[in-house]
Amino acid sequence: MDVITTHLNADFDAFASMVAAKKLYPDAVVAFAGSQEKSLRDFFLTSAYYAFKWEKLKNIDLKKITRLILVDIRQKNRIGKFARVAERPDVELHIDDHHPPADDDLRGSVEVVQEVGATTTVLCGLLKKKKIDILPEEATIMMLGIYEDTGNLTFPSTTREDYLAAAYLKSKGADLNLISDILVKLDCRDRTHAVLKAITQRLL
């Protein structure tokens, strides 16, 4: 069994990276390693337009995992119970990340790690290279992931690749009006349930 997961307290870049990874591994099960940021939880609660399916961790038999795909993370101490899975010699580990190296980094048989502003950028590059189509709804989520982690493409960590990924997602139908509404009305660290509900209702 293939499983896609990300770090504890997942944010929008983590979520968007999982959406992108599911395109690369269509048969994989998607599961959060633990909690999500409040903004992401509110988004799921108030948005019915995007049928993103994931499995609860408690319903996954960890012993049956043969390939673990980590996105937006490679630190062992930030993936909860999946850390034990990642260390098993019989498990194939794939990693897509943009964070700088750390002492407890896991090593995968496949690693795509780039010094860019968002992991979503890394995965967008893979989708483009493999010519895997992206739906407008998926492009919107991926663009939001890039915007959140790059401060609307203004943080010093933002790279040329982030801009190119954003342009590619725009060409795939990313809804910039929706993204602008979210990022203008909400502080990235303190989004409120009421505003998210008002925004996501536009997509119903």
Coordinates of N, CA, C and O in Angstrom, one line a residue, residues 105-168:
D105 N 16.9 14.3 9.5 CA 16.3 14.1 8.2 C 16.3 12.6 7.8 O 17.3 11.9 8.1
L106 N 15.2 12.2 7.3 CA 15.1 10.9 6.7 C 15.7 10.9 5.3 O 15.8 11.9 4.6
R107 N 16.2 9.7 4.9 CA 16.7 9.6 3.5 C 15.8 8.6 2.7 O 15.4 7.6 3.2
G108 N 15.5 9.0 1.5 CA 14.6 8.2 0.7 C 15.3 7.6 -0.5 O 16.4 8.1 -0.9
S109 N 14.7 6.6 -1.1 CA 15.2 6.0 -2.3 C 14.9 7.0 -3.5 O 15.7 6.9 -4.5
V110 N 13.9 7.8 -3.3 CA 13.7 8.9 -4.3 C 13.5 10.2 -3.5 O 12.7 10.3 -2.6
E111 N 14.3 11.2 -3.8 CA 14.3 12.5 -3.1 C 14.3 13.6 -4.2 O 15.1 13.6 -5.0
V112 N 13.3 14.5 -4.0 CA 13.3 15.7 -4.8 C 13.2 16.9 -3.9 O 12.2 17.2 -3.3
V113 N 14.4 17.4 -3.6 CA 14.5 18.5 -2.6 C 15.1 19.7 -3.3 O 16.2 19.6 -3.8
Q114 N 14.4 20.8 -3.3 CA 14.9 22.0 -3.9 C 14.8 23.2 -3.0 O 13.8 23.3 -2.2
E115 N 15.7 24.1 -3.1 CA 15.7 25.4 -2.3 C 14.8 26.4 -2.9 O 15.2 27.3 -3.6
V116 N 13.5 26.2 -2.8 CA 12.5 27.1 -3.3 C 11.5 27.5 -2.2 O 11.7 27.1 -1.1
G117 N 10.6 28.4 -2.5 CA 9.8 29.0 -1.5 C 8.7 28.1 -0.9 O 8.2 28.3 0.2
A118 N 8.3 27.0 -1.7 CA 7.2 26.2 -1.3 C 7.4 24.8 -1.9 O 7.9 24.6 -3.0
T119 N 7.0 23.8 -1.2 CA 7.1 22.4 -1.7 C 6.1 22.2 -2.9 O 6.4 21.4 -3.8
T120 N 5.0 22.9 -2.8 CA 4.1 22.9 -4.0 C 4.8 23.2 -5.3 O 4.5 22.6 -6.3
T121 N 5.7 24.1 -5.2 CA 6.5 24.5 -6.4 C 7.3 23.3 -6.9 O 7.3 23.0 -8.2
V122 N 7.9 22.5 -6.0 CA 8.6 21.3 -6.4 C 7.7 20.3 -7.2 O 8.1 19.8 -8.2
L123 N 6.6 20.1 -6.6 CA 5.6 19.1 -7.2 C 5.0 19.6 -8.5 O 4.7 18.8 -9.4
C124 N 4.8 20.9 -8.6 CA 4.2 21.5 -9.8 C 5.2 21.2 -11.0 O 4.8 20.9 -12.1
G125 N 6.5 21.3 -10.6 CA 7.5 21.1 -11.6 C 7.5 19.6 -12.1 O 7.6 19.3 -13.3
L126 N 7.3 18.7 -11.2 CA 7.2 17.3 -11.6 C 5.9 17.0 -12.4 O 5.9 16.3 -13.4
L127 N 4.8 17.6 -12.0 CA 3.6 17.4 -12.8 C 3.7 18.0 -14.2 O 3.3 17.4 -15.2
K128 N 4.3 19.1 -14.3 CA 4.5 19.7 -15.7 C 5.5 18.9 -16.5 O 5.2 18.6 -17.7
K129 N 6.5 18.4 -15.9 CA 7.5 17.5 -16.6 C 6.8 16.3 -17.1 O 7.1 15.8 -18.2
K130 N 6.0 15.7 -16.3 CA 5.3 14.4 -16.6 C 4.0 14.7 -17.5 O 3.4 13.7 -17.8
K131 N 3.7 15.9 -17.7 CA 2.5 16.3 -18.5 C 1.2 15.7 -17.9 O 0.4 15.2 -18.6
I132 N 1.1 15.8 -16.6 CA -0.1 15.4 -15.9 C -1.0 16.6 -15.8 O -0.6 17.7 -15.2
D133 N -2.2 16.5 -16.3 CA -3.1 17.7 -16.3 C -3.6 18.0 -14.9 O -3.6 17.2 -14.0
I134 N -3.9 19.3 -14.7 CA -4.3 19.8 -13.4 C -5.7 20.5 -13.6 O -5.8 21.3 -14.5
L135 N -6.6 20.1 -12.8 CA -7.9 20.8 -12.8 C -7.9 22.2 -12.2 O -7.0 22.5 -11.4
P136 N -8.7 23.1 -12.6 CA -8.7 24.5 -12.1 C -8.8 24.5 -10.6 O -8.2 25.3 -9.9
E137 N -9.7 23.6 -10.0 CA -9.8 23.5 -8.5 C -8.5 23.1 -7.9 O -8.1 23.7 -6.8
E138 N -7.8 22.2 -8.5 CA -6.5 21.7 -8.0 C -5.5 22.8 -8.1 O -4.7 23.1 -7.2
A139 N -5.5 23.5 -9.3 CA -4.6 24.6 -9.5 C -4.8 25.7 -8.5 O -3.8 26.3 -8.0
T140 N -6.0 26.0 -8.1 CA -6.3 27.0 -7.1 C -5.7 26.7 -5.7 O -5.1 27.5 -5.1
I141 N -5.9 25.4 -5.3 CA -5.3 25.0 -4.0 C -3.8 25.0 -4.1 O -3.2 25.5 -3.1
M142 N -3.2 24.6 -5.2 CA -1.8 24.6 -5.3 C -1.2 26.0 -5.3 O -0.2 26.3 -4.6
M143 N -1.9 26.9 -5.9 CA -1.5 28.3 -5.9 C -1.6 28.9 -4.5 O -0.7 29.6 -4.1
L144 N -2.6 28.6 -3.8 CA -2.8 29.0 -2.4 C -1.6 28.5 -1.6 O -1.1 29.3 -0.7
G145 N -1.2 27.3 -1.8 CA 0.0 26.7 -1.1 C 1.2 27.5 -1.3 O 2.0 27.8 -0.4
I146 N 1.5 27.9 -2.6 CA 2.6 28.6 -2.9 C 2.6 30.1 -2.3 O 3.5 30.6 -1.7
Y147 N 1.4 30.7 -2.5 CA 1.2 32.0 -2.0 C 1.4 32.1 -0.4 O 2.0 33.0 0.1
E148 N 0.9 31.1 0.3 CA 1.0 31.1 1.7 C 2.5 31.0 2.2 O 2.9 31.8 3.0
D149 N 3.2 30.1 1.5 CA 4.6 29.9 2.0 C 5.6 30.9 1.5 O 6.7 31.0 2.0
T150 N 5.2 31.7 0.5 CA 6.1 32.7 -0.1 C 5.6 34.1 0.3 O 6.2 35.1 -0.2
G151 N 4.6 34.3 1.1 CA 4.1 35.6 1.4 C 3.6 36.3 0.1 O 4.1 37.5 -0.1
N152 N 2.8 35.7 -0.7 CA 2.3 36.3 -1.9 C 3.5 36.5 -2.9 O 3.5 37.5 -3.6
L153 N 4.5 35.6 -2.9 CA 5.6 35.7 -3.7 C 6.5 36.9 -3.4 O 7.2 37.5 -4.3
T154 N 6.5 37.3 -2.1 CA 7.4 38.4 -1.7 C 8.5 38.1 -0.7 O 9.3 38.9 -0.5
F155 N 8.4 36.9 -0.1 CA 9.4 36.6 0.9 C 10.8 36.5 0.2 O 10.9 36.1 -1.0
P156 N 11.9 36.7 0.9 CA 13.2 36.6 0.4 C 13.5 35.2 -0.1 O 14.4 35.0 -1.0
S157 N 12.8 34.2 0.4 CA 13.0 32.8 0.0 C 12.4 32.5 -1.3 O 12.6 31.4 -1.9
T158 N 11.6 33.4 -1.8 CA 10.9 33.2 -3.1 C 11.9 33.1 -4.2 O 12.8 33.9 -4.3
T159 N 11.7 32.1 -5.1 CA 12.7 31.9 -6.2 C 12.0 32.0 -7.6 O 10.8 32.1 -7.7
R160 N 12.8 32.0 -8.6 CA 12.3 32.1 -10.0 C 11.4 30.9 -10.2 O 10.3 31.1 -10.9
E161 N 11.7 29.8 -9.6 CA 10.9 28.6 -9.8 C 9.5 28.8 -9.3 O 8.5 28.2 -9.8
D162 N 9.4 29.5 -8.1 CA 8.0 29.8 -7.6 C 7.2 30.6 -8.5 O 6.0 30.3 -8.7
Y163 N 7.8 31.6 -9.1 CA 7.1 32.4 -10.0 C 6.6 31.6 -11.3 O 5.5 31.8 -11.8
L164 N 7.5 30.8 -11.7 CA 7.2 29.9 -12.9 C 6.0 29.0 -12.6 O 5.1 28.7 -13.4
A165 N 6.1 28.4 -11.4 CA 5.0 27.5 -10.9 C 3.7 28.2 -10.8 O 2.7 27.7 -11.3
A166 N 3.7 29.4 -10.3 CA 2.5 30.2 -10.2 C 1.9 30.5 -11.6 O 0.7 30.5 -11.8
A167 N 2.8 30.9 -12.5 CA 2.4 31.2 -13.9 C 1.8 29.9 -14.5 O 0.7 30.0 -15.2
Y168 N 2.4 28.8 -14.3 CA 1.8 27.5 -14.8 C 0.5 27.2 -14.2 O -0.5 26.8 -15.0

